[in-house]
């Protein structure tokens, strides 16, 4: 079995809507409010706002949620997203100049979703949005949407 195949069955059993947010309490970046700009070699800013590419490396179980989240973010006049569908990547490898969005079973890490930023000299060069299926595999679409929207927001 691969890490992705070894999925728990009822990891969210008994977790109601009121308790779902508790999964974010151990987020190491919560309330730090640190803004790190994107490297200008990769992101173009103009009168249309921030232009950013999202690489969709998610498997088929996440596609409808991803589409809704992107549509939500596209509502902003300050953000222009380009979407690239790429091969599913359970390793969630970073790619310079883009936000990679992926899913896998990362295990009992304490985080539901996370955005890892990679930079140089005080500027972001890439970020990876990881959706942790250990917690989210059996979550409803609203929970998945909330976590994905939140983590993509860290990349922008």
mmCIF file of C-alpha atoms in Angstrom:
data_model
loop_
_atom_site.group_PDB
_atom_site.id
_atom_site.type_symbol
_atom_site.label_atom_id
_atom_site.label_comp_id
_atom_site.label_asym_id
_atom_site.label_seq_id
_atom_site.Cartn_x
_atom_site.Cartn_y
_atom_site.Cartn_z
ATOM 1 C CA UNK A 1 0.000 0.000 0.000
ATOM 2 C CA UNK A 2 1.151 3.511 -0.731
ATOM 3 C CA UNK A 3 0.687 6.319 1.780
ATOM 4 C CA UNK A 4 -2.250 7.555 -0.306
ATOM 5 C CA UNK A 5 -3.970 4.153 -0.322
ATOM 6 C CA UNK A 6 -3.791 3.707 3.449
ATOM 7 C CA UNK A 7 -6.779 5.919 4.204
ATOM 8 C CA UNK A 8 -8.713 5.742 7.484
ATOM 9 C CA UNK A 9 -12.408 5.005 7.107
ATOM 10 C CA UNK A 10 -14.258 7.193 9.640
ATOM 11 C CA UNK A 11 -11.689 9.717 10.803
ATOM 12 C CA UNK A 12 -14.329 12.500 10.996
ATOM 13 C CA UNK A 13 -17.012 10.343 12.595
ATOM 14 C CA UNK A 14 -18.710 12.336 15.359
ATOM 15 C CA UNK A 15 -17.117 15.644 14.380
ATOM 16 C CA UNK A 16 -19.951 18.096 13.906
ATOM 17 C CA UNK A 17 -19.858 21.461 12.170
ATOM 18 C CA UNK A 18 -19.181 23.278 15.458
ATOM 19 C CA UNK A 19 -16.059 21.190 16.179
ATOM 20 C CA UNK A 20 -14.535 21.174 12.701
ATOM 21 C CA UNK A 21 -12.768 24.501 13.216
ATOM 22 C CA UNK A 22 -10.950 23.026 16.228
ATOM 23 C CA UNK A 23 -8.757 21.134 13.762
ATOM 24 C CA UNK A 24 -7.137 24.489 12.876
ATOM 25 C CA UNK A 25 -6.096 25.340 16.447
ATOM 26 C CA UNK A 26 -2.599 23.891 16.069
ATOM 27 C CA UNK A 27 -1.900 25.735 12.795
ATOM 28 C CA UNK A 28 1.687 27.013 13.336
ATOM 29 C CA UNK A 29 1.045 30.150 11.242
ATOM 30 C CA UNK A 30 -2.274 31.068 12.837
ATOM 31 C CA UNK A 31 -2.421 34.768 13.814
ATOM 32 C CA UNK A 32 1.117 35.607 12.714
ATOM 33 C CA UNK A 33 -0.214 37.810 9.881
ATOM 34 C CA UNK A 34 3.096 37.872 8.038
ATOM 35 C CA UNK A 35 2.917 39.113 4.459
ATOM 36 C CA UNK A 36 5.686 37.957 2.147
ATOM 37 C CA UNK A 37 5.542 39.278 -1.435
ATOM 38 C CA UNK A 38 5.902 37.054 -4.482
ATOM 39 C CA UNK A 39 9.140 37.270 -6.437
ATOM 40 C CA UNK A 40 8.510 39.662 -9.341
ATOM 41 C CA UNK A 41 10.162 37.201 -11.734
ATOM 42 C CA UNK A 42 7.111 34.974 -11.340
ATOM 43 C CA UNK A 43 4.115 37.165 -10.525
ATOM 44 C CA UNK A 44 2.987 40.151 -12.543
ATOM 45 C CA UNK A 45 1.222 43.023 -10.818
ATOM 46 C CA UNK A 46 -0.651 45.623 -12.827
ATOM 47 C CA UNK A 47 -3.887 47.605 -12.638
ATOM 48 C CA UNK A 48 -5.736 44.257 -12.725
ATOM 49 C CA UNK A 49 -4.220 43.149 -9.408
ATOM 50 C CA UNK A 50 -2.174 40.078 -8.636
ATOM 51 C CA UNK A 51 -1.798 37.546 -11.463
ATOM 52 C CA UNK A 52 -1.063 34.067 -10.211
ATOM 53 C CA UNK A 53 -1.067 30.532 -11.628
ATOM 54 C CA UNK A 54 -2.615 27.624 -9.749
ATOM 55 C CA UNK A 55 -1.517 24.156 -10.799
ATOM 56 C CA UNK A 56 -4.295 21.665 -10.140
ATOM 57 C CA UNK A 57 -2.468 18.463 -9.116
ATOM 58 C CA UNK A 58 -5.509 17.072 -7.276
ATOM 59 C CA UNK A 59 -7.080 13.706 -7.884
ATOM 60 C CA UNK A 60 -10.650 13.344 -9.164
ATOM 61 C CA UNK A 61 -12.238 13.413 -5.708
ATOM 62 C CA UNK A 62 -11.289 17.083 -5.315
ATOM 63 C CA UNK A 63 -12.131 18.548 -8.727
ATOM 64 C CA UNK A 64 -15.611 19.917 -7.966
ATOM 65 C CA UNK A 65 -14.405 21.536 -4.730
ATOM 66 C CA UNK A 66 -11.409 23.056 -6.521
ATOM 67 C CA UNK A 67 -13.677 24.574 -9.197
ATOM 68 C CA UNK A 68 -15.907 26.194 -6.561
ATOM 69 C CA UNK A 69 -12.938 27.545 -4.588
ATOM 70 C CA UNK A 70 -11.328 29.037 -7.713
ATOM 71 C CA UNK A 71 -14.645 30.646 -8.663
ATOM 72 C CA UNK A 72 -14.864 32.123 -5.144
ATOM 73 C CA UNK A 73 -11.368 33.612 -5.404
ATOM 74 C CA UNK A 74 -12.037 34.894 -8.944
ATOM 75 C CA UNK A 75 -14.780 37.130 -7.507
ATOM 76 C CA UNK A 76 -12.041 39.502 -6.384
ATOM 77 C CA UNK A 77 -11.080 42.302 -8.777
ATOM 78 C CA UNK A 78 -7.618 42.312 -7.185
ATOM 79 C CA UNK A 79 -6.782 38.757 -8.216
ATOM 80 C CA UNK A 80 -6.408 37.096 -11.614
ATOM 81 C CA UNK A 81 -5.917 33.343 -11.521
ATOM 82 C CA UNK A 82 -4.726 31.128 -14.335
ATOM 83 C CA UNK A 83 -5.460 27.439 -13.850
ATOM 84 C CA UNK A 84 -3.253 24.664 -15.219
ATOM 85 C CA UNK A 85 -4.376 21.055 -14.891
ATOM 86 C CA UNK A 86 -1.310 18.866 -14.341
ATOM 87 C CA UNK A 87 -0.796 15.214 -13.457
ATOM 88 C CA UNK A 88 -1.984 14.127 -10.017
ATOM 89 C CA UNK A 89 0.937 14.571 -7.614
ATOM 90 C CA UNK A 90 0.595 12.819 -4.256
ATOM 91 C CA UNK A 91 4.154 13.947 -3.434
ATOM 92 C CA UNK A 92 3.058 17.582 -3.787
ATOM 93 C CA UNK A 93 6.246 18.881 -5.368
ATOM 94 C CA UNK A 94 6.797 22.637 -5.491
ATOM 95 C CA UNK A 95 7.122 24.370 -8.881
ATOM 96 C CA UNK A 96 8.749 27.801 -9.172
ATOM 97 C CA UNK A 97 6.338 30.579 -9.982
ATOM 98 C CA UNK A 98 3.065 28.832 -9.167
ATOM 99 C CA UNK A 99 0.789 27.628 -6.387
ATOM 100 C CA UNK A 100 0.530 23.828 -6.576
ATOM 101 C CA UNK A 101 -2.717 22.443 -5.116
ATOM 102 C CA UNK A 102 -2.588 18.735 -4.220
ATOM 103 C CA UNK A 103 -4.031 16.084 -1.954
ATOM 104 C CA UNK A 104 -2.688 12.994 -0.207
ATOM 105 C CA UNK A 105 -2.940 11.118 3.063
ATOM 106 C CA UNK A 106 -0.208 12.794 5.123
ATOM 107 C CA UNK A 107 -1.312 10.970 8.285
ATOM 108 C CA UNK A 108 -2.108 12.160 11.800
ATOM 109 C CA UNK A 109 -0.129 15.411 11.527
ATOM 110 C CA UNK A 110 -2.472 17.725 13.411
ATOM 111 C CA UNK A 111 -3.049 19.810 10.286
ATOM 112 C CA UNK A 112 -6.038 19.422 7.980
ATOM 113 C CA UNK A 113 -4.555 21.511 5.206
ATOM 114 C CA UNK A 114 -1.369 23.503 4.961
ATOM 115 C CA UNK A 115 0.325 25.924 2.599
ATOM 116 C CA UNK A 116 4.073 25.564 2.394
ATOM 117 C CA UNK A 117 5.886 28.608 1.034
ATOM 118 C CA UNK A 118 9.275 28.439 -0.629
ATOM 119 C CA UNK A 119 11.235 31.608 -1.130
ATOM 120 C CA UNK A 120 14.516 33.361 -1.514
ATOM 121 C CA UNK A 121 15.716 36.723 -0.249
ATOM 122 C CA UNK A 122 12.394 37.595 1.380
ATOM 123 C CA UNK A 123 10.203 36.771 -1.622
ATOM 124 C CA UNK A 124 7.930 33.831 -2.361
ATOM 125 C CA UNK A 125 9.005 31.711 -5.335
ATOM 126 C CA UNK A 126 6.330 29.017 -4.979
ATOM 127 C CA UNK A 127 3.776 27.585 -2.587
ATOM 128 C CA UNK A 128 2.177 24.166 -2.196
ATOM 129 C CA UNK A 129 -1.359 23.783 -0.858
ATOM 130 C CA UNK A 130 -1.641 20.323 0.701
ATOM 131 C CA UNK A 131 -5.036 18.844 1.549
ATOM 132 C CA UNK A 132 -4.590 16.120 4.199
ATOM 133 C CA UNK A 133 -6.930 13.269 3.403
ATOM 134 C CA UNK A 134 -6.249 11.631 6.744
ATOM 135 C CA UNK A 135 -8.750 14.183 8.084
ATOM 136 C CA UNK A 136 -10.586 15.238 4.923
ATOM 137 C CA UNK A 137 -11.211 12.004 3.003
ATOM 138 C CA UNK A 138 -14.712 11.627 4.459
ATOM 139 C CA UNK A 139 -15.405 15.326 5.026
ATOM 140 C CA UNK A 140 -18.348 16.914 3.276
ATOM 141 C CA UNK A 141 -17.774 19.346 0.427
ATOM 142 C CA UNK A 142 -18.320 22.415 2.649
ATOM 143 C CA UNK A 143 -15.503 21.369 4.982
ATOM 144 C CA UNK A 144 -13.211 20.607 2.048
ATOM 145 C CA UNK A 145 -14.104 23.937 0.439
ATOM 146 C CA UNK A 146 -13.392 25.879 3.625
ATOM 147 C CA UNK A 147 -9.961 24.312 4.156
ATOM 148 C CA UNK A 148 -8.911 24.615 0.504
ATOM 149 C CA UNK A 149 -10.069 28.221 0.243
ATOM 150 C CA UNK A 150 -8.203 29.093 3.441
ATOM 151 C CA UNK A 151 -4.948 27.439 2.371
ATOM 152 C CA UNK A 152 -4.998 28.869 -1.164
ATOM 153 C CA UNK A 153 -5.423 32.265 0.480
ATOM 154 C CA UNK A 154 -2.044 31.825 2.175
ATOM 155 C CA UNK A 155 -0.467 31.471 -1.268
ATOM 156 C CA UNK A 156 -1.847 34.724 -2.590
#
